[in-house]
Coordinates of C-alpha atoms (C1' of nucleotides) and ligand atoms in Angstrom, one line a residue:
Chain A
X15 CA 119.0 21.5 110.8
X16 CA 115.4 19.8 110.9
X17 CA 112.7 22.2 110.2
X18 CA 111.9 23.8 113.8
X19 CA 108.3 24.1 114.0
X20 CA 106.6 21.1 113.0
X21 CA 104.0 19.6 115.2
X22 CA 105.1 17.2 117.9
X23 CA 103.1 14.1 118.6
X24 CA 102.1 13.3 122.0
X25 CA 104.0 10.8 122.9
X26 CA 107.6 12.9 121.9
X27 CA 106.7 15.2 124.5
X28 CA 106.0 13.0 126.9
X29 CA 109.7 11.4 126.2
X30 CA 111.5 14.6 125.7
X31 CA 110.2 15.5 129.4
X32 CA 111.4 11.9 130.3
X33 CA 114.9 12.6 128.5
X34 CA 115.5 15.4 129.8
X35 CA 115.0 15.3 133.7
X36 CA 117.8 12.2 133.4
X37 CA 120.1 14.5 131.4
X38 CA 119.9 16.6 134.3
X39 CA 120.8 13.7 136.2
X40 CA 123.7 13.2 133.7
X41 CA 124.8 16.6 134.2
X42 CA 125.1 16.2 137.8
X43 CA 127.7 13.4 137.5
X44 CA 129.9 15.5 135.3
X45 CA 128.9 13.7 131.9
X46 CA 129.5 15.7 129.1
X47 CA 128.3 14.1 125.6
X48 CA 125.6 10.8 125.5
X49 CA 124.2 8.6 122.9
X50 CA 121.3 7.5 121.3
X51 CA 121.1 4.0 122.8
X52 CA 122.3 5.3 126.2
X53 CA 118.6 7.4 126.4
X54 CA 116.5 3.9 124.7
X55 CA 117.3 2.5 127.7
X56 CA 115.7 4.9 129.9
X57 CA 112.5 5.1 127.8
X58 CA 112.4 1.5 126.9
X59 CA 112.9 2.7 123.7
X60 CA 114.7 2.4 120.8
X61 CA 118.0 4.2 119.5
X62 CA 115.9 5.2 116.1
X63 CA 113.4 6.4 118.2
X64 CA 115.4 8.7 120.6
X65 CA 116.8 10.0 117.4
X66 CA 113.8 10.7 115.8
X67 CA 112.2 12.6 119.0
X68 CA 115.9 14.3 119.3
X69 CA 115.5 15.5 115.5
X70 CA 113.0 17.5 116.2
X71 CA 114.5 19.7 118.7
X72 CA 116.9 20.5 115.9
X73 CA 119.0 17.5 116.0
X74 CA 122.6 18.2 117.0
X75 CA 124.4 15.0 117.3
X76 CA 127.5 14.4 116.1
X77 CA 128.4 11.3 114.5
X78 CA 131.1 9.3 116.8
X79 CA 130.5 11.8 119.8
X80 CA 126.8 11.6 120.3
X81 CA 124.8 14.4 122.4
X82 CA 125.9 17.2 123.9
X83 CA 124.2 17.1 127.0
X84 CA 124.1 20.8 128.1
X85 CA 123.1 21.8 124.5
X86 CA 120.6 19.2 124.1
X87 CA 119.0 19.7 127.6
X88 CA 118.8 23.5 126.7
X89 CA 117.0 22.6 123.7
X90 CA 114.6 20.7 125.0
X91 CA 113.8 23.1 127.6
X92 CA 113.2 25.4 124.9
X93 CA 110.7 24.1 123.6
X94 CA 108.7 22.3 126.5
X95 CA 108.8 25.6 128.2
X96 CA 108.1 28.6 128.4
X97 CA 110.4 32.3 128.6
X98 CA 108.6 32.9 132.0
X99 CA 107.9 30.5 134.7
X100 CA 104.3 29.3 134.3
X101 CA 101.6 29.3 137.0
X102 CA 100.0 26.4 138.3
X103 CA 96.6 26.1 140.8
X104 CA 96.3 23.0 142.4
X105 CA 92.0 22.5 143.2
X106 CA 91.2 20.0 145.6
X107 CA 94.0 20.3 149.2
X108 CA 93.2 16.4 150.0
X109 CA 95.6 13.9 151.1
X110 CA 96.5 13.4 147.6
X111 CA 96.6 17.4 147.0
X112 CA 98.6 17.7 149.6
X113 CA 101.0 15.5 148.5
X114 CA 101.0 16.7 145.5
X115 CA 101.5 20.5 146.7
X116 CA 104.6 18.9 148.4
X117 CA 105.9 17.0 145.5
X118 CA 105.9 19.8 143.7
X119 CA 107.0 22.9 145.6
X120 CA 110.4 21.5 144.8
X121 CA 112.6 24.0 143.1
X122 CA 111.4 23.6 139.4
X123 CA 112.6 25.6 136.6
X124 CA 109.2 25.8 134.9
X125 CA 106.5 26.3 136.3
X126 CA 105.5 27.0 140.2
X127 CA 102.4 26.2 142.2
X128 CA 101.0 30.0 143.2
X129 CA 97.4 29.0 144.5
X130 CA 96.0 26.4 146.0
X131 CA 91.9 26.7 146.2
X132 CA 89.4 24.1 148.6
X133 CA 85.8 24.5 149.4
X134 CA 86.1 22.9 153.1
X135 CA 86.0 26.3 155.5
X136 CA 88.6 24.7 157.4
X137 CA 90.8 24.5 154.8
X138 CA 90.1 28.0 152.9
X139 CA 92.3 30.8 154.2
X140 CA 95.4 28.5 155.8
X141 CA 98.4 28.4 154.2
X142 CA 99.3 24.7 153.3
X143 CA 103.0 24.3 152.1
X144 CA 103.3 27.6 152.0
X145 CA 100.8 28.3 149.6
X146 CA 97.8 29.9 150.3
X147 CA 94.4 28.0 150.3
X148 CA 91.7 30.4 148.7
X149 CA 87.6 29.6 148.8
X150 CA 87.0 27.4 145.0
X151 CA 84.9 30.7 144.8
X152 CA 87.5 32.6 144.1
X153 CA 88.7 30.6 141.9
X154 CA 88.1 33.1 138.3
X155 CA 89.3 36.0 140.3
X156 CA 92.5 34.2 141.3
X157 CA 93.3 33.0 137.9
X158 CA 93.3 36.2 136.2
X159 CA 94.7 37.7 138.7
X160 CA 98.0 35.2 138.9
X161 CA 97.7 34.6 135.1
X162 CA 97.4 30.8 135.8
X163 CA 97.7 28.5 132.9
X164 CA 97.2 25.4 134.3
X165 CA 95.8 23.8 136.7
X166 CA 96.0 20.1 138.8
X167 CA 92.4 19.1 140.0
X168 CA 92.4 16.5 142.9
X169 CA 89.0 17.1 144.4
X170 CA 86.3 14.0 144.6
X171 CA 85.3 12.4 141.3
X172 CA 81.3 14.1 141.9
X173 CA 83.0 17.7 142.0
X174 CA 85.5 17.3 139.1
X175 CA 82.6 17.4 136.2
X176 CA 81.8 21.0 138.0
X177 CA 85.6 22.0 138.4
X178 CA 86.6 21.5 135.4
X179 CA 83.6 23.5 133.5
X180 CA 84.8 25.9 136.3
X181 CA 88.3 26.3 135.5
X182 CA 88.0 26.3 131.7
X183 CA 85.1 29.8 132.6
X184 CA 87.9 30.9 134.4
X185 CA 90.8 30.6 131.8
X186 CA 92.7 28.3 132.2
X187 CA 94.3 26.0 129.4
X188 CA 95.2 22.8 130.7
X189 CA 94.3 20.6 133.4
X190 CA 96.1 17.3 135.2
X191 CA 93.4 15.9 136.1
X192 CA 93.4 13.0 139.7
X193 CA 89.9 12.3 139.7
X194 CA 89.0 9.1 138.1
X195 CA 86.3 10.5 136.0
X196 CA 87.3 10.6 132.4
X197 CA 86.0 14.1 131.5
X198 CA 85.3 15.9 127.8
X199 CA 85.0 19.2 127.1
X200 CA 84.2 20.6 123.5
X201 CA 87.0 23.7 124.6
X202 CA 90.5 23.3 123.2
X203 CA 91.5 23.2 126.9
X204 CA 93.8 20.1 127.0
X205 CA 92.9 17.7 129.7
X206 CA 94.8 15.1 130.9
X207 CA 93.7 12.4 133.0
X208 CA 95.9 10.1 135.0
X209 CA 93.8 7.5 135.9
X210 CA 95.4 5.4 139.2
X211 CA 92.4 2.9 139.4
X212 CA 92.9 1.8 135.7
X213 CA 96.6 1.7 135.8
X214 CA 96.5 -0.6 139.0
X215 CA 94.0 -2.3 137.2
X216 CA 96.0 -3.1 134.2
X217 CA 99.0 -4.0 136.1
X218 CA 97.2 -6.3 138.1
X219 CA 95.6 -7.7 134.8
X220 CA 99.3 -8.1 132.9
X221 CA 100.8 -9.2 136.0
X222 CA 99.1 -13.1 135.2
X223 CA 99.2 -12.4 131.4
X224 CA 102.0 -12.2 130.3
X225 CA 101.4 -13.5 127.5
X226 CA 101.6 -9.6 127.5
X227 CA 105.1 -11.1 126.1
X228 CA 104.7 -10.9 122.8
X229 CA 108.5 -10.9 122.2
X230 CA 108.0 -11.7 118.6
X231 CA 110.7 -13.9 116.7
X232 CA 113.0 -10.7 116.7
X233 CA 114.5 -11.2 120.4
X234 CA 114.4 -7.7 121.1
X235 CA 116.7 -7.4 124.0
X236 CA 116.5 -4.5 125.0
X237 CA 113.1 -3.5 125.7
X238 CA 111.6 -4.7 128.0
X239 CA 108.2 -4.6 129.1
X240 CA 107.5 -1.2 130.4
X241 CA 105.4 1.9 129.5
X242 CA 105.8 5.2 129.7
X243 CA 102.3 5.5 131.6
Chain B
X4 CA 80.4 -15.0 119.6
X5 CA 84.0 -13.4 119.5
X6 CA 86.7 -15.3 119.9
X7 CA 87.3 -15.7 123.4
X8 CA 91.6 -15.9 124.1
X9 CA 92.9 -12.8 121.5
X10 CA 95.7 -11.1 122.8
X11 CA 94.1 -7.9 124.1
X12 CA 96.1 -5.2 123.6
X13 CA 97.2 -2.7 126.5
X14 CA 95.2 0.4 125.2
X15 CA 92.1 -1.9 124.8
X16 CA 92.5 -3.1 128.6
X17 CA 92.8 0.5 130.2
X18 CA 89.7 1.2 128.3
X19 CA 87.7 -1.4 129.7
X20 CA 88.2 -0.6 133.2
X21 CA 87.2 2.7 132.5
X22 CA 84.2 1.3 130.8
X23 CA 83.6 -1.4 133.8
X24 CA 84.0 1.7 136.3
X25 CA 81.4 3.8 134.7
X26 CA 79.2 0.9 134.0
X27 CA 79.3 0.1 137.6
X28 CA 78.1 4.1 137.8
X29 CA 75.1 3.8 135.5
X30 CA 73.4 -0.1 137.9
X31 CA 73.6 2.7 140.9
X32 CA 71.6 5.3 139.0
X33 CA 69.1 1.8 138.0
X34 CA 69.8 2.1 134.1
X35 CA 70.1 -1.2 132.4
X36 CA 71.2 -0.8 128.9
X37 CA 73.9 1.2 127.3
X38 CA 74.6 2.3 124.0
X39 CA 78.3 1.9 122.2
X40 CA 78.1 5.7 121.5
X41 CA 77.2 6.3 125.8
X42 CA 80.7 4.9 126.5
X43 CA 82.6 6.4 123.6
X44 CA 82.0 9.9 125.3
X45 CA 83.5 8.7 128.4
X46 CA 86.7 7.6 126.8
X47 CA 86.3 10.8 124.2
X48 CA 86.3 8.2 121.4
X49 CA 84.1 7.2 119.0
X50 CA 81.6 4.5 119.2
X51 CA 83.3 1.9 116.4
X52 CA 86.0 2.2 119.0
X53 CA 84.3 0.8 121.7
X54 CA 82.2 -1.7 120.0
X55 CA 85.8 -3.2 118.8
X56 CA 87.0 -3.2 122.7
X57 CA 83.6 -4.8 123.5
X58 CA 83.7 -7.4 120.9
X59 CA 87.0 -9.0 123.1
X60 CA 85.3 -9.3 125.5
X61 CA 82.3 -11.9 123.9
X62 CA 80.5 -8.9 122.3
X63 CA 77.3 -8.9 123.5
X64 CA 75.5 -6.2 122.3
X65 CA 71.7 -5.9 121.2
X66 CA 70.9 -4.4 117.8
X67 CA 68.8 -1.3 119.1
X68 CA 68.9 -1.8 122.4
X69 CA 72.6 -1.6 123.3
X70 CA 74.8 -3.5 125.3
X71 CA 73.0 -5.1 128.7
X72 CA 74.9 -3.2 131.9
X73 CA 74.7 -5.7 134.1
X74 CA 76.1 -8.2 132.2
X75 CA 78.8 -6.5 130.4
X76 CA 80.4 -5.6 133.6
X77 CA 80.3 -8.8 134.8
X78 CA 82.0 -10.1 131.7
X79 CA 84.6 -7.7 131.7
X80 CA 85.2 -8.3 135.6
X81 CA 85.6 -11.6 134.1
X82 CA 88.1 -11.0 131.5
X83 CA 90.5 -8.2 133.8
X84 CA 90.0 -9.9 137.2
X85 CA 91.4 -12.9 139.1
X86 CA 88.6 -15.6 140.7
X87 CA 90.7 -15.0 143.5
X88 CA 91.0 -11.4 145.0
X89 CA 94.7 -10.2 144.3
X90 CA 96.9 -9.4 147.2
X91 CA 98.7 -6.1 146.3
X92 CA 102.0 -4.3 148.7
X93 CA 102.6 -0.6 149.0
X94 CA 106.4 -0.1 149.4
X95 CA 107.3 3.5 150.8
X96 CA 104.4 4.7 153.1
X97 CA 105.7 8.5 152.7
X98 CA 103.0 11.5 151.5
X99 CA 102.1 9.9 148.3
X100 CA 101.8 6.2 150.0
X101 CA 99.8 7.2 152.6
X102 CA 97.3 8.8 149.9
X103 CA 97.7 5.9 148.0
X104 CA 96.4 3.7 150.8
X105 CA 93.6 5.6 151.6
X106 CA 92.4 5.9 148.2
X107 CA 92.9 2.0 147.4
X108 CA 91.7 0.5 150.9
X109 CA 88.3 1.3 150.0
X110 CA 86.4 -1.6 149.2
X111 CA 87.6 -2.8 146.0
X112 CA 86.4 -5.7 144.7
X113 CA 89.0 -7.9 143.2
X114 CA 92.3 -6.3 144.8
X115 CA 93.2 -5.8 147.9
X116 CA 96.1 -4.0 149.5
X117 CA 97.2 -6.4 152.4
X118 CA 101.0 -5.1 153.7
X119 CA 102.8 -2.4 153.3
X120 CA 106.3 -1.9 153.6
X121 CA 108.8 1.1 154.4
X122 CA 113.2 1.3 155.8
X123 CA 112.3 3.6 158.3
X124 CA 112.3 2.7 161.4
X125 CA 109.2 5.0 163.0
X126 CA 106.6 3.9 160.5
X127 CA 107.9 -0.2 160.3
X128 CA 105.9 -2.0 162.7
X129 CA 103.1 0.4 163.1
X130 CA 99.5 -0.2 161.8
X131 CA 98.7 2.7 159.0
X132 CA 95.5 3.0 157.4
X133 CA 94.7 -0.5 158.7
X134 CA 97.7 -2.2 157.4
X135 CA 100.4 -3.4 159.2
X136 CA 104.0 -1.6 158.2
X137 CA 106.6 -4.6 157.6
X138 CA 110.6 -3.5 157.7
X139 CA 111.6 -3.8 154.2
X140 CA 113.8 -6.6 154.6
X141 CA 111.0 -8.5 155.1
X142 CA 110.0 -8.4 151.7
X143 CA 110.4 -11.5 150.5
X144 CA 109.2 -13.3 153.1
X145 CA 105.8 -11.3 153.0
X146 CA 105.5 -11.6 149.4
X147 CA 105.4 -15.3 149.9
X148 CA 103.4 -15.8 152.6
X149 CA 100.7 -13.8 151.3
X150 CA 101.0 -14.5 147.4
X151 CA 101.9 -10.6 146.9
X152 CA 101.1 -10.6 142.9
X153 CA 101.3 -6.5 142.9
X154 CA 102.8 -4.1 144.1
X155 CA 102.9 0.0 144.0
X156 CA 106.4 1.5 144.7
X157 CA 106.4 5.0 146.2
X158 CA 109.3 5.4 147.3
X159 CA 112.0 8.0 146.5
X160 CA 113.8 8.1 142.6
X161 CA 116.9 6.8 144.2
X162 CA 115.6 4.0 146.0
X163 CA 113.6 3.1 143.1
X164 CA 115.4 0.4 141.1
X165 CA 116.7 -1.3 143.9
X166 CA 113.3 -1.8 145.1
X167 CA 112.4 -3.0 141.9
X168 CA 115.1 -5.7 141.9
X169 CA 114.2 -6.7 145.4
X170 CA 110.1 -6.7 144.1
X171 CA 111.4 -8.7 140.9
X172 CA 113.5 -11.2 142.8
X173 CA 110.7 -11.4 145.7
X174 CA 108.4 -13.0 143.6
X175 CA 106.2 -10.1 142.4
X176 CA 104.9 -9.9 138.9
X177 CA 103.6 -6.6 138.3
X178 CA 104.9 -3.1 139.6
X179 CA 102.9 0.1 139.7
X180 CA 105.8 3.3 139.9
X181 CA 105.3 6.1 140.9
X182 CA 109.1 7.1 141.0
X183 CA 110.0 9.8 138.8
X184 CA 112.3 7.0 136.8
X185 CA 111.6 4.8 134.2
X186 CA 112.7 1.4 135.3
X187 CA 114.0 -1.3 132.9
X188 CA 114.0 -5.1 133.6
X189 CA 115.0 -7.9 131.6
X190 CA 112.2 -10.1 133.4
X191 CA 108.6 -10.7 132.4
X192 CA 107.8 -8.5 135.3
X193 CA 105.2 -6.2 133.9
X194 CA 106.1 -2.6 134.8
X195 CA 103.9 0.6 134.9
X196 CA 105.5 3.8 135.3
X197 CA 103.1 6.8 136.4
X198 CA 105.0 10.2 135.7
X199 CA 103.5 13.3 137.0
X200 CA 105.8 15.4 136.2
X201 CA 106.3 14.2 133.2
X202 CA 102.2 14.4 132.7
X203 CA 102.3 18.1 134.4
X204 CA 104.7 19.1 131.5
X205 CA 103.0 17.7 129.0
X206 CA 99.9 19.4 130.2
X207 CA 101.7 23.0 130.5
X208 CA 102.8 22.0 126.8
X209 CA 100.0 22.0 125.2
X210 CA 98.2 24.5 127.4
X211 CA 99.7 27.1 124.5
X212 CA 100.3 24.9 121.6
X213 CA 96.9 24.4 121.3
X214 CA 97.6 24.1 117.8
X215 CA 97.6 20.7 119.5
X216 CA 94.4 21.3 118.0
X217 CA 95.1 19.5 114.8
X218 CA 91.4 19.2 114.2
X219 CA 91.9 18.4 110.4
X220 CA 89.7 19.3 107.8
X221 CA 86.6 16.6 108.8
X222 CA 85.2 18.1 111.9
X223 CA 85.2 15.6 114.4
X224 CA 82.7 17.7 116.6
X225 CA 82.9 14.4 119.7
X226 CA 86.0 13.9 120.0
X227 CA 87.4 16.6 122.8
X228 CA 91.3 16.5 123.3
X229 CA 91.7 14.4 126.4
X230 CA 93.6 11.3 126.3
X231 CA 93.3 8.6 129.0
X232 CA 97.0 8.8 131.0
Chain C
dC12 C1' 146.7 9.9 104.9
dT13 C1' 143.8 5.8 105.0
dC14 C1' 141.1 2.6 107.1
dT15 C1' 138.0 0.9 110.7
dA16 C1' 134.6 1.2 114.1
dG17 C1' 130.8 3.4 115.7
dT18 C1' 127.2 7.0 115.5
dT19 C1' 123.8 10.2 113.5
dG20 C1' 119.8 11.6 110.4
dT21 C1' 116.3 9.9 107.7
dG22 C1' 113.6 7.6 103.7
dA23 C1' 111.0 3.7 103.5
dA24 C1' 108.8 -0.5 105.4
dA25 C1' 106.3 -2.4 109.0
dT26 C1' 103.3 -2.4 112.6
dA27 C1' 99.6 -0.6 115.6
dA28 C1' 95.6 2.0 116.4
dT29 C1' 91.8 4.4 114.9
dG30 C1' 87.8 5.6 112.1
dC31 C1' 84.6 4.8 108.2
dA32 C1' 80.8 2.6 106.3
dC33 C1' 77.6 -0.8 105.5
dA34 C1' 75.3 -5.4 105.9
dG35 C1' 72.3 -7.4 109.1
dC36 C1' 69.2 -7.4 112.8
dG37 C1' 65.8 -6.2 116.5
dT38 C1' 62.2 -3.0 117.8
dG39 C1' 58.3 -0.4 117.6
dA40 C1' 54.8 1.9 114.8
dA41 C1' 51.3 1.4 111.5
Chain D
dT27 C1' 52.6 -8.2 108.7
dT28 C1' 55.5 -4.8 106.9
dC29 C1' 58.4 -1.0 107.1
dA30 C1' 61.6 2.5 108.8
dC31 C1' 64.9 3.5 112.1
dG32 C1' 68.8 3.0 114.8
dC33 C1' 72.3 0.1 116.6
dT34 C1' 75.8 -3.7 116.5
dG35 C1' 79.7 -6.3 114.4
dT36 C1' 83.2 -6.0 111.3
dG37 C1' 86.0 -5.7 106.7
dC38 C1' 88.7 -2.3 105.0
dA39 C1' 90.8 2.4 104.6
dT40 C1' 93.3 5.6 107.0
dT41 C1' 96.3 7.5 110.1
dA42 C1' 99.8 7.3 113.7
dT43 C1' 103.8 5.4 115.5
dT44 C1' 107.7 2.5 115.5
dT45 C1' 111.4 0.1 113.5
dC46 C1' 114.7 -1.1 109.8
dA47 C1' 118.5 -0.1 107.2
dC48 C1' 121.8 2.5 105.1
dA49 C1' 124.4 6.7 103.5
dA50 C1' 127.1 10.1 105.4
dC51 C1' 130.0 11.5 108.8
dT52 C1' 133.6 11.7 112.8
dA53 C1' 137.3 10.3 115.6
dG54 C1' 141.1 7.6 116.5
dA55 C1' 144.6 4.2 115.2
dG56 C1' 148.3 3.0 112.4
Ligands
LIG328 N1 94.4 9.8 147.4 C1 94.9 9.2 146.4 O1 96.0 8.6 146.5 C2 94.2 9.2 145.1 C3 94.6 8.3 144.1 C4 94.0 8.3 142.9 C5 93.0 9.2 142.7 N2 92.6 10.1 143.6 C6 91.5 11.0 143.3 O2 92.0 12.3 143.6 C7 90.9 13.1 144.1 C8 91.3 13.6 145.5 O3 91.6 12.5 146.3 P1 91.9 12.7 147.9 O4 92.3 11.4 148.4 O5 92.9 13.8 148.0 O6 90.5 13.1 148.5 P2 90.2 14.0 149.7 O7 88.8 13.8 150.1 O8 91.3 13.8 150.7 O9 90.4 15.5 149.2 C9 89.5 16.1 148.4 C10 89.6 17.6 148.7 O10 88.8 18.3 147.7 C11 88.1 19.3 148.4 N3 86.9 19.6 147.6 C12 85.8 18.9 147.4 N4 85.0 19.5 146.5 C13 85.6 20.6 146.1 C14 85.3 21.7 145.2 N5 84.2 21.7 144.5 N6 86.2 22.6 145.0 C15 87.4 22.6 145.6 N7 87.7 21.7 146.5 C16 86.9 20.7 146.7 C17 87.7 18.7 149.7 O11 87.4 19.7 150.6 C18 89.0 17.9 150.0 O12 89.9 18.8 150.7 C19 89.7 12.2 144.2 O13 89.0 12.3 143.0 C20 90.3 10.8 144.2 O14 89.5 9.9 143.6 C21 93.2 10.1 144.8
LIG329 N1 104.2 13.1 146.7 C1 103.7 13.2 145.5 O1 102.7 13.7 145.3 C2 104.5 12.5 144.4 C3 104.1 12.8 143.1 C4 104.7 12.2 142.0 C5 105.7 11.3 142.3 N2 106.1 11.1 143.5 C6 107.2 10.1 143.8 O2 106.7 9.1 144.6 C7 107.7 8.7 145.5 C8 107.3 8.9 146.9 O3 107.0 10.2 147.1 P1 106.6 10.8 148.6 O4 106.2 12.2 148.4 O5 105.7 9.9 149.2 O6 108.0 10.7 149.3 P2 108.3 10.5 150.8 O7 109.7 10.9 151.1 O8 107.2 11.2 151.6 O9 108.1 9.0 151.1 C9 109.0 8.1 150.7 C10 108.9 6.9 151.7 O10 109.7 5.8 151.2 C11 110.4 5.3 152.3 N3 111.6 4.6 151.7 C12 112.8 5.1 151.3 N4 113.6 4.2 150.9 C13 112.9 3.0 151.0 C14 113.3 1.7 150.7 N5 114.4 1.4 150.1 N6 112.4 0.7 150.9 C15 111.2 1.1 151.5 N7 110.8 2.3 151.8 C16 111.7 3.3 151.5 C17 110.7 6.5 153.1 O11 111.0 6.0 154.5 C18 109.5 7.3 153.0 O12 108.5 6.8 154.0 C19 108.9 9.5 145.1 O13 109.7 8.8 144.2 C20 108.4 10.7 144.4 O14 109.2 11.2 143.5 C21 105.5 11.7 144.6

DNA sequence: CTCTAGTTGTGAAATAATGCACAGCGTGAA
DNA sequence: TTCACGCTGTGCATTATTTCACAACTAGAG
């Protein structure tokens, strides 16, 4: 068995969370055991690599079988989350909080959306996806009170600076961040930014270029161009 | 001067549209010049970093004065843009569509989202957000006509990688997802997956493993953990 | 039981991305 | 004019990430 708590890079957790949500997916359809090459293909990846990221969630293949799906997802899931359900605000009920709010509300495992927060009066006080909209006022009271960890900020590029400073005084952790503002905090708050201009931005750039093919001598066939953000 | 047709690499061209954004930001406020270590807070990095992404694009700075604002942006617009505007397609008009539309309709400069496209039956045909709704079957014919280059697919996990196939074989050479699914193609079609949930899991992650904090021994007091996707 | 085919786990090599550090230059002060 | 300061451009070191490649193992066929 690998050593179990080593640090994990970035970029594993980001594909364990990919891997996992399709072995769900495989569980559904009644497979039992998958390989390493089977999950490249879903991350664009390589087998080497899955194996690597698998490794250190304590690596249980078995030679000739592969994974054991259940066992694997299970492992996974122990370490990305948490033993109880985490709490997540979402600041900012816009057209793109809203959808969001929806989007997520799903029945996750993991984590739940408890409290939504706005500062348009109209807004404050409604329950929106069945979630209650509180004043961004309360938003320190809230947090402690909920024991919110995280929170998603979709409010307007000028307020994020603010919100953020804002959330981090209030307690939380770690922010997704919607606002296209990239923002720094000297807190170990981790804040992550998903940046829609720039992505579109970049397709649109690689979508001439692609030159982006630089399908070296080595014919990789199997990945293709695709990232994982 | 730099030479001019390096392969840019993808990490280097999300930077500089954040850079060009927040350029565009500082003409507004009337300042002309900007320093390399200005910009490096915006994408948490370090100044060497950006002076190496601004040297692709003809690295123009000034020894003590900085970089010139004006004409930076312009000659990064000139380096990530097309002479012509691009024509980008929305496929799936659902909650995060519609968002999508009203964030990207407003006036961009060198992109511009001209149909949109969705199976059901209320929304085909209607005008949302401005833009006409075409059935999706009409795809290809659309794409044509208006020399689609782009598009952004929000349309539900399942219907994803058809849609992709139909995008691919419709003539479209870059593909903004927003599906929960990590699409693989064998084209040149340059695919950018953006996965929330994957980025909302990652962010829970690390909101307790801050020893995420790997802050080694040499104090880097700028850098604040924050990563640009 | 033995052999073959196919898979995992992992050291080591290769590649990519980042950061350091300094030469060289422009600016402003004296 | 001369000098000190602070910034750019960049070779090189460092670190992070990916890939190769192979020994060890498992299952199944014969
Ligand atoms: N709509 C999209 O698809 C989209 C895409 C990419 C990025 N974004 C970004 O996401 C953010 C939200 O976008 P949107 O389209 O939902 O905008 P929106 O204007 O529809 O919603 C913003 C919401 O934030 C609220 N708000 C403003 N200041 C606040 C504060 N200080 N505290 C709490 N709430 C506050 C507003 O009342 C409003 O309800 C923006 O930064 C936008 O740039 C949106
Ligand atoms: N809503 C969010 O905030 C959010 C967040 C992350 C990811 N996503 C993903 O984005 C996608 C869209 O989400 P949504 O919330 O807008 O869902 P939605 O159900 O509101 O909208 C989906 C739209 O796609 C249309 N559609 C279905 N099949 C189609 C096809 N083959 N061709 C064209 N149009 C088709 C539907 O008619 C509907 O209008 C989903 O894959 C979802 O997982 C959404």
């Amino acid at each position: 068995m690998a050593a179990l708590k080593q640090k994990i890079s970035e970029k594993t957790v980001e594909r364990l969370s990919v891997y996992r949500r399709h072995l769900k997916e495989l569980q559904k359809k009644g497979k039992t055991r998958v390989y390493s090459h089977e999950l490249a293909q879903i991350v664009a990846g390589t087998p080497a690599q899955v194996r690597r990221d698998l490794m250190q969630v304590g690596g249980n293949g078995c030679s000739s079988k592969g994974y054991e799906i259940n066992l694997l997802s299970d492992e996974i899931s122990e370490l990305l989350d948490y033993p109880e359900k985490q709490n997540v605000a979402l600041i900012g009920v816009g057209n793109l909080g809203r959808a969001l709010l929806g989007f997520f509300s799903g029945s996750r495992e993991n984590f739940d959306i408890v409290a939504t927060f706005d500062n348009d009066p109209d807004k404050c006080g409604r329950i929106i996806c069945g979630r209650r909209c509180y004043n961004a006022d309360q938003l320190k009271k809230i947090v402690g009170e909920k024991k919110i960890s995280t929170a998603i900020l979709a409010v307007p590029a000028e307020a994020a600076e603010n919100a953020v400073k804002d959330l981090i005084d209030a307690g939380v952790k770690a922010i997704l961040n919607f606002a296209p503002k990239h923002i720094t905090t000297n807190s170990n708050v981790f804040i992550q930014t998903i940046d829609m201009t720039m992505a579109l931005e970049k397709a649109i750039y690689f979508s001439h270029k692609n030159t982006y093919a630089k399908e070296s001598q080595h014919e990789r066939n199997r990945k293709n161009y695709q990232s994982t953000f």
